[in-house]
Coordinates of C-alpha atoms in Angstrom, one line a residue:
M1 CA 3.6 23.9 7.1
T2 CA 2.7 23.5 10.4
R3 CA -0.3 21.2 11.2
R4 CA -2.5 22.3 14.2
T5 CA -4.3 19.6 16.4
F6 CA -6.3 19.5 19.0
L7 CA -7.2 16.7 21.8
A8 CA -10.4 14.8 20.7
G9 CA -13.6 16.9 21.3
A10 CA -11.3 20.0 22.1
L11 CA -12.1 23.4 19.9
P12 CA -10.7 26.6 20.4
L13 CA -12.5 28.7 22.7
A14 CA -13.7 30.8 19.6
A15 CA -15.1 27.9 17.6
A16 CA -16.4 26.3 20.7
T17 CA -18.6 29.0 21.5
R18 CA -19.8 30.1 17.9
D19 CA -23.6 29.6 17.4
P20 CA -24.0 26.3 14.7
G21 CA -27.0 28.0 13.3
F22 CA -29.3 25.3 14.3
R23 CA -30.6 22.9 17.2
L24 CA -31.8 19.3 17.5
A25 CA -34.8 18.2 19.5
D26 CA -34.8 14.6 20.8
I27 CA -39.2 14.0 19.9
T28 CA -38.2 10.5 19.8
A29 CA -40.8 9.8 22.6
Q30 CA -43.6 12.4 21.4
A31 CA -43.3 11.3 18.0
G32 CA -44.4 7.8 19.2
L33 CA -41.3 5.6 18.6
S34 CA -41.0 2.9 20.9
F35 CA -38.9 0.7 19.1
Q36 CA -36.0 -1.5 21.2
H37 CA -33.5 -3.8 19.1
N38 CA -33.2 -7.3 20.0
S39 CA -29.7 -8.5 19.1
G40 CA -30.7 -12.1 20.6
A41 CA -27.7 -12.1 22.9
F42 CA -27.7 -14.8 25.7
G43 CA -24.1 -15.4 26.4
A44 CA -22.9 -17.3 23.6
K45 CA -20.8 -14.3 22.0
Y46 CA -22.4 -14.8 18.2
L47 CA -20.6 -12.3 16.2
P48 CA -24.1 -10.8 14.5
E49 CA -24.9 -9.7 17.9
T50 CA -22.5 -6.5 17.7
L51 CA -23.2 -5.1 14.3
G52 CA -26.9 -4.2 14.0
P53 CA -29.7 -2.7 13.4
G54 CA -30.2 -0.3 10.5
C55 CA -33.1 2.0 9.6
A56 CA -34.3 4.0 6.8
F57 CA -36.7 7.2 5.7
L58 CA -38.9 6.4 2.9
D59 CA -42.4 7.6 1.7
Y60 CA -44.1 3.9 1.5
D61 CA -47.7 5.4 0.9
G62 CA -46.4 8.1 -1.6
D63 CA -48.5 10.6 0.3
G64 CA -45.5 13.2 0.5
W65 CA -44.6 12.8 3.9
L66 CA -41.6 10.4 5.4
D67 CA -42.3 7.5 6.9
I68 CA -39.9 5.3 9.1
L69 CA -38.6 1.8 8.9
L70 CA -36.5 0.2 11.6
V71 CA -34.7 -3.3 11.3
N72 CA -34.7 -5.8 14.0
G73 CA -33.2 -8.9 15.3
A74 CA -34.2 -12.0 16.7
D75 CA -33.9 -14.4 19.4
W76 CA -31.5 -17.4 18.3
P77 CA -33.0 -20.7 18.1
G78 CA -33.1 -22.8 21.3
H79 CA -33.2 -19.6 23.1
K80 CA -36.5 -18.0 22.5
R81 CA -37.8 -14.9 24.7
R82 CA -39.9 -12.6 23.0
R83 CA -40.8 -11.6 19.6
S84 CA -39.3 -8.9 17.6
T85 CA -40.1 -7.7 14.2
L86 CA -39.5 -5.0 11.4
S87 CA -41.4 -1.9 12.5
L88 CA -43.0 0.2 10.1
Y89 CA -43.9 4.0 11.5
R90 CA -46.7 5.8 9.2
N91 CA -46.0 10.0 9.2
N92 CA -49.5 11.4 10.7
R93 CA -48.3 15.0 9.3
N94 CA -48.2 16.4 12.7
G95 CA -44.9 15.5 14.2
T96 CA -46.1 12.0 15.3
F97 CA -46.3 8.4 13.8
T98 CA -48.2 5.3 14.1
D99 CA -47.1 1.8 14.1
V100 CA -48.2 0.1 10.9
T101 CA -46.4 -2.6 10.9
K102 CA -48.7 -5.4 11.3
R103 CA -51.2 -3.5 8.8
A104 CA -48.8 -3.4 6.3
G105 CA -47.6 -7.2 6.1
L106 CA -44.7 -6.6 8.0
D107 CA -45.2 -8.5 11.0
L108 CA -42.6 -11.0 10.7
E109 CA -39.5 -12.2 12.6
M110 CA -36.1 -12.5 11.1
Y111 CA -32.6 -12.0 12.1
G112 CA -32.4 -8.3 10.1
M113 CA -29.5 -6.2 9.8
G114 CA -30.1 -3.6 7.0
V115 CA -32.4 -2.2 4.6
A116 CA -32.2 -0.6 0.8
V117 CA -35.4 1.5 -0.5
A118 CA -36.2 1.8 -4.3
D119 CA -38.8 1.3 -6.6
Y120 CA -37.5 -1.8 -8.3
N121 CA -40.3 -2.3 -11.0
N122 CA -40.8 1.4 -11.7
D123 CA -44.6 1.2 -10.2
G124 CA -44.4 4.6 -8.3
F125 CA -44.3 2.9 -5.1
P126 CA -40.6 2.0 -2.7
D127 CA -40.3 -1.7 -2.1
L128 CA -38.1 -3.2 0.5
L129 CA -34.8 -5.4 0.5
I130 CA -34.0 -6.5 4.1
T131 CA -30.5 -7.8 4.7
A132 CA -30.4 -10.6 7.4
V133 CA -28.4 -13.5 9.0
G134 CA -29.7 -16.6 6.9
Q135 CA -31.8 -15.3 4.0
N136 CA -32.6 -11.6 2.9
R137 CA -36.2 -10.8 2.0
L138 CA -37.6 -8.4 -0.6
F139 CA -40.7 -7.2 -0.3
R140 CA -42.8 -5.6 -3.2
N141 CA -44.8 -2.4 -2.4
T142 CA -48.7 -3.1 -3.5
G143 CA -49.4 0.9 -3.6
K144 CA -52.3 -0.1 -1.0
G145 CA -50.3 0.3 2.0
T146 CA -48.9 -3.4 2.2
F147 CA -46.1 -5.1 1.2
V148 CA -45.9 -8.7 -0.3
D149 CA -42.8 -11.2 0.4
V150 CA -41.6 -12.0 -3.4
T151 CA -37.9 -13.4 -2.4
Q152 CA -38.7 -16.9 -3.9
K153 CA -40.3 -15.2 -6.7
S154 CA -37.8 -12.6 -7.5
G155 CA -35.1 -15.1 -7.7
L156 CA -33.3 -14.1 -4.6
G157 CA -34.3 -17.2 -2.4
G158 CA -32.4 -19.7 -1.5
R159 CA -29.1 -18.0 -0.5
S160 CA -28.1 -17.8 3.3
A161 CA -25.6 -15.5 4.2
F162 CA -24.4 -13.1 6.7
S163 CA -25.4 -10.0 5.0
T164 CA -25.1 -6.2 5.8
S165 CA -25.4 -3.0 3.5
A166 CA -27.3 -3.1 0.2
L167 CA -28.3 -0.6 -2.3
W168 CA -30.0 -0.2 -5.3
F169 CA -28.6 1.3 -8.7
D170 CA -29.1 0.9 -12.4
Y171 CA -25.7 -0.1 -13.4
D172 CA -26.5 -1.0 -17.1
R173 CA -28.5 1.9 -17.4
D174 CA -31.4 0.2 -19.1
G175 CA -33.8 2.2 -16.8
L176 CA -34.4 -0.6 -14.1
L177 CA -33.1 -0.7 -10.9
D178 CA -30.3 -3.6 -10.0
L179 CA -29.6 -4.9 -6.8
F180 CA -26.0 -5.0 -4.8
V181 CA -25.6 -6.8 -1.7
C182 CA -22.8 -6.6 0.8
N183 CA -21.8 -9.9 2.5
Y184 CA -19.7 -10.1 5.8
V185 CA -18.1 -13.3 6.8
Q186 CA -18.9 -17.0 6.5
W187 CA -20.6 -17.6 9.7
S188 CA -23.5 -19.6 11.1
P189 CA -24.3 -20.6 15.1
E190 CA -23.4 -24.2 13.9
H191 CA -19.8 -22.9 12.7
D192 CA -18.9 -20.2 15.2
V193 CA -15.8 -20.2 16.4
F194 CA -14.3 -19.8 20.4
C195 CA -12.5 -16.6 20.8
S196 CA -11.3 -15.5 24.2
V197 CA -9.3 -12.8 25.5
D198 CA -8.4 -14.0 29.2
G199 CA -8.2 -17.7 27.5
K200 CA -11.3 -18.8 29.5
N201 CA -14.5 -16.9 29.0
K202 CA -15.5 -16.7 25.5
S203 CA -15.5 -12.9 23.8
Y204 CA -16.6 -11.5 20.5
C205 CA -14.1 -12.6 17.7
T206 CA -12.7 -10.1 15.3
P207 CA -13.4 -11.2 11.7
E208 CA -9.9 -12.4 11.4
A209 CA -11.4 -15.4 12.7
F210 CA -13.5 -16.2 9.9
H211 CA -13.3 -16.5 6.0
G212 CA -14.5 -13.9 4.2
S213 CA -17.9 -13.5 1.6
T214 CA -18.2 -12.3 -1.6
C215 CA -21.0 -9.7 -2.3
W216 CA -23.6 -10.2 -4.7
L217 CA -24.9 -8.5 -7.9
F218 CA -28.2 -8.9 -9.0
R219 CA -29.5 -7.7 -12.7
N220 CA -33.0 -6.6 -12.6
R221 CA -34.6 -8.5 -15.8
G222 CA -37.8 -6.1 -16.1
D223 CA -40.3 -8.9 -15.1
G224 CA -39.7 -9.1 -11.5
S225 CA -37.0 -11.3 -11.4
F226 CA -33.3 -10.8 -10.8
E227 CA -30.3 -12.7 -12.5
D228 CA -27.3 -13.2 -10.2
V229 CA -24.6 -11.5 -12.2
T230 CA -21.7 -11.6 -9.7
A231 CA -19.4 -13.7 -11.2
K232 CA -19.7 -12.6 -14.8
C233 CA -19.7 -8.9 -13.7
G234 CA -16.1 -9.1 -12.2
I235 CA -17.5 -8.6 -8.5
F236 CA -17.0 -12.1 -7.3
D237 CA -14.4 -11.7 -4.4
T238 CA -14.6 -14.5 -1.3
T239 CA -12.1 -12.2 0.6
S240 CA -14.3 -9.6 1.2
K241 CA -15.3 -8.7 4.7
S242 CA -18.1 -6.0 3.7
L243 CA -20.3 -3.8 5.7
G244 CA -20.8 -0.4 3.9
V245 CA -21.2 0.5 0.2
A246 CA -21.6 3.9 -1.2
L247 CA -22.7 4.9 -4.9
L248 CA -20.7 7.7 -6.7
D249 CA -19.3 8.2 -10.3
Y250 CA -15.5 8.1 -9.5
D251 CA -14.2 9.0 -13.0
R252 CA -17.2 11.1 -13.8
D253 CA -18.3 9.3 -17.3
G254 CA -21.9 9.4 -16.5
W255 CA -21.8 5.6 -15.1
P256 CA -22.1 4.6 -11.5
D257 CA -19.4 2.9 -9.7
L258 CA -19.6 1.8 -6.2
F259 CA -17.3 1.8 -3.1
V260 CA -17.3 -0.8 -0.5
A261 CA -15.7 -0.6 2.8
N262 CA -14.3 -3.9 4.2
D263 CA -13.4 -5.0 7.7
T264 CA -9.8 -5.6 8.1
Q265 CA -9.4 -6.3 4.6
P266 CA -8.9 -3.9 1.7
N267 CA -11.6 -1.7 0.4
K268 CA -12.9 -1.7 -2.8
L269 CA -13.7 0.7 -5.8
Y270 CA -15.6 -0.9 -8.7
R271 CA -15.2 1.3 -11.6
N272 CA -18.0 0.6 -14.2
L273 CA -16.4 -0.5 -17.6
R274 CA -19.8 0.5 -19.2
N275 CA -20.1 -3.3 -20.6
G276 CA -21.8 -5.1 -17.9
T277 CA -18.7 -5.6 -15.8
F278 CA -16.4 -3.9 -13.1
E279 CA -12.8 -3.3 -12.4
D280 CA -11.4 -2.9 -8.8
V281 CA -9.3 0.2 -8.9
A282 CA -9.2 0.9 -5.0
V283 CA -5.5 0.2 -4.9
R284 CA -4.7 2.5 -7.6
A285 CA -7.0 5.4 -6.6
G286 CA -5.7 5.2 -3.2
V287 CA -8.6 4.2 -0.9
A288 CA -8.0 0.4 -0.5
F289 CA -5.6 1.1 2.5
S290 CA -4.9 3.8 5.3
E291 CA -2.2 6.8 4.4
D292 CA 0.2 3.9 6.2
G293 CA -0.6 1.0 4.1
K294 CA -3.0 -0.8 6.4
A295 CA -6.3 -2.6 5.9
R296 CA -8.5 -0.5 8.5
A297 CA -12.0 -1.9 9.8
G298 CA -14.1 -0.1 7.4
M299 CA -17.9 -0.1 8.9
G300 CA -20.0 2.7 7.2
V301 CA -19.2 4.9 4.3
D302 CA -20.6 8.0 2.1
A303 CA -19.6 9.9 -1.0
A304 CA -20.3 13.3 -1.6
D305 CA -19.0 16.4 -3.0
F306 CA -18.3 18.0 0.4
D307 CA -15.9 20.7 -0.6
N308 CA -18.1 21.8 -3.7
S309 CA -15.2 20.7 -6.0
G310 CA -17.8 18.9 -8.6
I311 CA -15.9 15.8 -7.4
A312 CA -17.3 13.4 -4.9
G313 CA -14.9 12.6 -2.0
L314 CA -15.3 9.8 0.6
A315 CA -15.9 9.4 4.3
I316 CA -15.2 5.9 5.9
T317 CA -16.0 5.1 9.7
N318 CA -13.5 2.7 11.3
F319 CA -12.3 1.3 14.5
D320 CA -11.3 3.1 17.3
D321 CA -7.7 4.5 17.2
E322 CA -7.9 4.1 13.6
M323 CA -9.9 7.5 12.7
I324 CA -12.6 8.1 10.2
A325 CA -11.2 8.7 6.7
L326 CA -11.9 11.7 4.9
Y327 CA -10.7 11.1 1.1
R328 CA -10.4 14.0 -1.3
Q329 CA -9.7 13.0 -5.1
G330 CA -6.8 15.0 -6.8
R331 CA -6.5 15.8 -10.6
N332 CA -4.8 12.4 -11.2
G333 CA -7.8 10.7 -10.2
A334 CA -6.0 9.3 -6.9
Y335 CA -7.4 10.0 -3.5
S336 CA -5.9 11.2 -0.5
D337 CA -6.7 11.3 3.1
A338 CA -7.6 14.8 4.5
A339 CA -8.5 13.7 8.0
L340 CA -5.9 15.1 10.0
R341 CA -5.7 18.3 8.1
S342 CA -9.6 18.8 8.2
G343 CA -9.7 18.2 12.0
I344 CA -12.0 15.2 11.5
G345 CA -8.9 12.8 11.9
Q346 CA -7.8 13.5 15.6
A347 CA -11.3 14.3 17.0
S348 CA -12.7 10.7 15.7
R349 CA -9.5 9.0 17.1
L350 CA -11.1 7.5 20.2
R351 CA -14.4 6.8 18.6
L352 CA -15.6 3.2 16.8
G353 CA -17.6 4.5 14.1
F354 CA -20.7 3.2 12.0
G355 CA -23.2 5.1 10.2
C356 CA -22.0 8.0 8.4
S357 CA -23.5 10.8 6.5
F358 CA -22.8 13.9 4.5
M359 CA -25.7 16.4 5.2
D360 CA -26.2 20.0 5.2
A361 CA -27.4 20.1 8.3
D362 CA -27.1 24.2 8.7
L363 CA -28.3 24.9 5.0
D364 CA -25.1 26.8 4.6
G365 CA -24.4 25.3 1.5
H366 CA -21.6 23.0 2.4
L367 CA -22.1 19.2 3.4
D368 CA -21.2 18.5 7.1
L369 CA -20.5 15.2 8.0
L370 CA -22.8 12.8 10.8
A371 CA -21.0 9.7 12.4
V372 CA -22.4 7.7 14.9
N373 CA -20.3 5.5 17.3
G374 CA -20.5 2.8 19.7
H375 CA -18.4 -0.2 20.7
I376 CA -18.9 -3.9 20.1
D377 CA -18.6 -5.1 23.2
E378 CA -19.7 -4.0 26.7
T379 CA -17.0 -5.9 28.6
V380 CA -14.4 -3.1 27.0
R381 CA -15.3 -0.8 29.9
N382 CA -13.3 -3.4 32.2
I383 CA -10.5 -2.7 30.1
S384 CA -7.8 -0.1 31.4
G385 CA -7.6 2.9 29.0
N386 CA -10.7 1.7 26.9
H387 CA -12.4 4.3 25.0
G388 CA -16.0 3.5 26.4
Y389 CA -19.0 1.1 25.2
A390 CA -21.3 3.7 24.6
Q391 CA -19.7 6.7 22.9
P392 CA -21.3 10.1 21.8
P393 CA -21.9 10.9 17.9
H394 CA -20.1 13.6 15.8
L395 CA -21.3 16.1 14.1
F396 CA -18.7 18.2 12.0
L397 CA -19.5 21.5 10.9
N398 CA -18.0 22.2 7.4
D399 CA -16.9 25.5 7.2
G400 CA -16.4 25.4 3.8
K401 CA -12.5 26.2 3.8
G402 CA -11.5 22.8 4.0
A403 CA -12.0 22.1 7.9
F404 CA -14.6 20.5 10.2
R405 CA -15.1 21.1 13.8
D406 CA -17.0 18.9 15.9
I407 CA -20.4 20.8 17.4
A408 CA -22.6 17.8 18.4
A409 CA -22.2 19.0 22.1
Q410 CA -23.6 22.3 21.1
V411 CA -26.7 21.6 19.4
G412 CA -28.6 20.2 22.2
G413 CA -31.5 17.8 22.5
G414 CA -29.2 15.2 24.3
F415 CA -27.8 14.5 20.7
A416 CA -24.0 14.1 22.3
S417 CA -25.0 11.6 25.1
P418 CA -23.1 8.7 24.5
K419 CA -24.9 5.6 22.7
V420 CA -24.1 2.0 21.4
A421 CA -25.0 3.6 17.8
R422 CA -25.0 1.7 14.5
G423 CA -27.8 2.7 11.8
L424 CA -28.2 6.6 10.8
A425 CA -30.3 8.2 7.9
F426 CA -31.4 11.3 7.4
G427 CA -34.5 12.9 5.7
D428 CA -37.4 16.1 6.1
F429 CA -39.8 14.2 7.8
D430 CA -42.0 17.2 8.7
N431 CA -41.3 19.1 5.4
D432 CA -39.8 22.4 6.9
G433 CA -37.1 22.3 4.5
D434 CA -34.5 21.1 6.6
V435 CA -33.0 17.7 7.2
D436 CA -33.7 15.5 10.6
I437 CA -31.9 12.6 11.6
L438 CA -32.8 8.8 12.2
M439 CA -30.4 7.1 14.5
T440 CA -30.6 3.2 16.0
T441 CA -28.6 1.5 18.6
N442 CA -27.6 -1.7 19.4
Q443 CA -29.7 -3.7 22.0
G444 CA -31.3 -0.3 22.5
P445 CA -34.0 2.2 21.3
A446 CA -34.0 3.9 18.1
Y447 CA -33.7 8.2 18.4
L448 CA -35.6 10.8 15.8
Y449 CA -33.9 14.3 16.2
R450 CA -35.9 17.2 14.7
N451 CA -33.7 19.8 13.1
D452 CA -34.6 23.4 13.7
V453 CA -32.4 25.7 11.5
T454 CA -32.3 28.9 13.5
S455 CA -29.8 31.3 11.2
G456 CA -32.5 32.2 8.9
N457 CA -30.9 29.9 6.0
K458 CA -33.0 28.4 3.5
S459 CA -33.1 25.4 1.3
L460 CA -33.8 24.1 -2.3
R461 CA -35.4 20.8 -2.3
L462 CA -35.7 18.3 -5.4
R463 CA -37.6 15.4 -5.9
L464 CA -36.4 13.5 -9.2
Q465 CA -38.6 11.5 -11.0
G466 CA -37.4 9.5 -13.8
T467 CA -39.4 8.5 -16.8
K468 CA -36.6 7.0 -19.5
S469 CA -34.2 6.7 -16.7
N470 CA -35.5 4.4 -13.5
R471 CA -38.2 5.9 -11.8
D472 CA -36.3 6.9 -8.6
A473 CA -33.7 8.6 -10.7
I474 CA -31.1 6.8 -8.8
G475 CA -27.8 7.9 -10.2
A476 CA -29.1 11.4 -11.4
V477 CA -26.4 14.2 -10.9
V478 CA -27.8 17.7 -10.0
R479 CA -25.5 20.7 -10.2
L480 CA -27.0 23.9 -8.5
T481 CA -25.1 27.2 -9.0
T482 CA -25.5 30.3 -6.8
P483 CA -23.1 33.6 -6.4
D484 CA -21.6 31.4 -3.5
G485 CA -20.6 28.8 -6.2
T486 CA -21.9 25.3 -7.6
Q487 CA -23.2 22.3 -5.4
T488 CA -23.2 18.6 -6.7
R489 CA -25.7 16.3 -5.3
M490 CA -26.3 12.8 -6.8
V491 CA -29.4 11.0 -6.1
K492 CA -28.2 7.7 -4.4
T493 CA -29.7 4.7 -2.2
G494 CA -27.5 2.9 0.3
S495 CA -24.6 4.5 2.0
S496 CA -24.2 5.3 5.6
Y497 CA -24.0 1.9 7.4
L498 CA -27.2 -0.6 7.0
S499 CA -29.7 2.4 6.1
Q500 CA -31.4 4.4 3.9
S501 CA -31.8 8.2 4.1
E502 CA -34.5 9.8 1.6
T503 CA -33.8 10.4 -2.1
A504 CA -35.0 13.7 -2.5
L505 CA -31.7 16.4 -2.7
T506 CA -31.6 19.3 -0.2
F507 CA -29.2 22.0 -1.2
G508 CA -28.4 24.9 1.2
L509 CA -28.9 28.3 -0.2
G510 CA -27.7 30.4 2.8
R511 CA -29.9 33.4 3.1
R512 CA -30.3 33.7 -0.7
D513 CA -33.7 32.9 -2.1
K514 CA -33.1 31.3 -5.4
A515 CA -30.4 29.0 -7.3
D516 CA -29.4 30.7 -10.4
R517 CA -29.0 27.7 -12.2
V518 CA -29.9 23.9 -11.8
V519 CA -28.5 21.4 -14.2
I520 CA -29.8 17.6 -14.0
E521 CA -28.0 14.8 -15.6
W522 CA -30.4 12.2 -16.0
P523 CA -29.1 8.2 -16.0
S524 CA -30.5 8.0 -19.9
G525 CA -28.1 10.4 -20.8
Q526 CA -30.5 13.5 -21.1
T527 CA -29.3 16.7 -19.7
Q528 CA -31.8 19.7 -18.2
D529 CA -30.9 22.9 -17.5
F530 CA -33.2 25.4 -15.5
N531 CA -32.6 28.9 -14.3
G532 CA -33.9 31.1 -11.4
L533 CA -35.3 27.9 -9.1
S534 CA -36.8 29.9 -6.0
A535 CA -36.3 28.2 -2.4
G536 CA -38.7 25.7 -1.6
R537 CA -39.8 22.1 -2.6
W538 CA -39.7 21.1 -6.3
T539 CA -40.7 18.0 -8.4
C540 CA -38.7 17.2 -11.5
I541 CA -39.8 14.8 -13.8
E542 CA -37.5 13.9 -16.4
G543 CA -38.3 15.6 -19.9
K544 CA -40.6 18.3 -18.0
K545 CA -40.2 21.8 -16.3
P546 CA -39.9 21.3 -12.5
S547 CA -42.9 21.9 -10.4
T548 CA -43.9 23.1 -7.1

């Protein structure tokens, strides 16, 4: 079989000129987002300076409109220049946002990295876990527009690490959300390492210069506190250098599994053994290494049923010259990397990727792949043959037949302009039925892109609420069927890189007005089956009929 490949960024003429069916508009300024990330860089080339920050879409006040959280770094001790804090923006429901950080009690400094959002105490309001260099922080939502720092009270205090991505999930299916936290390497300013390209000037070190660090798993006790079960659950592994984590049901047994992207170390696929423990099956499943047996620089990751097979695949961003990985699972449970034959591999070869997410940008019923890029060291521009410090993002449109084409340059709004991008999240902030894009950059601004679908395609959006299951319904699987086929989505936190997308599910219907059938498999084990749901927004409460 002859494999067609194209130069990165190049497309056949017909594909390059085809209307993608939607446009993006950069509304950052008019929306009132004035965020600026502070990496704290002052010349010492500390490793954490290269990696942040994350971002999140969340409805913190429960008004049905998505708000925005942006994570920030800080100046290093002894090099104080300006104050930088988290930023929480409340949705004004008219396309603009108001900075409510101080009012919400989040006006505090920390060297933040990522964010994971979920209602861990099942009270109806989303809480925040902010990962950091140093002490991670847990903020409980009071339900009155404010947050309270409960880090010490929850049992998460007293742990200093270089934490990155995190997610909430109910690994033991007891109706309470547990917490998984990725840690990168053993690093502190006091134990920094001198690395140099020319032997004279300090440069940013690669992760090989540092020892790895285990991820953490905390079990929710149900009384506001958490138990560290890292060791007893089989997660403990100090060789890991973890940057991204995604939730999936790898073996389709109804119990949540985890994929962890590691930087220069083998990736992990933690299979839930349904007895409180996990087994790493990444090597057996074919996702620990690249196709040629090498550990790549895994950064961001997402898991989703991108080929409508009913089985979740994986996308993993890597370093430049390593390509994005696009894993499809075969009948024997093992994965193969379809990046090259799908068109994603060659197009992404020269980019250094971070955040990535599967989302149906054009609402045609096929999940597209968005990946943001940017190098880690600005001096790379001085190296002959380099691929650039600021780099354009990818927006790979799925043709539904196994191929993707990068249309980032066709969707407008300056979306394809080069950026030093890191965090990425999606969500329908204007409640018009399509998914919008939030992006952060290192030592730069955040970007908010409004998606305007021009093709006339419709969507069916579901917000799930558990009763016996955890209230956020994290881990629930929904299958939506039309005459065009069946789409499968999981309600999840985490994924991408350091970031959190909305938990509502968006199904593209194309030009159809309804779904013939919707089946919900709740984490509790209950299954509900509905027929004839029309396009639009629906709320599904476990055990009840959907409502608009």
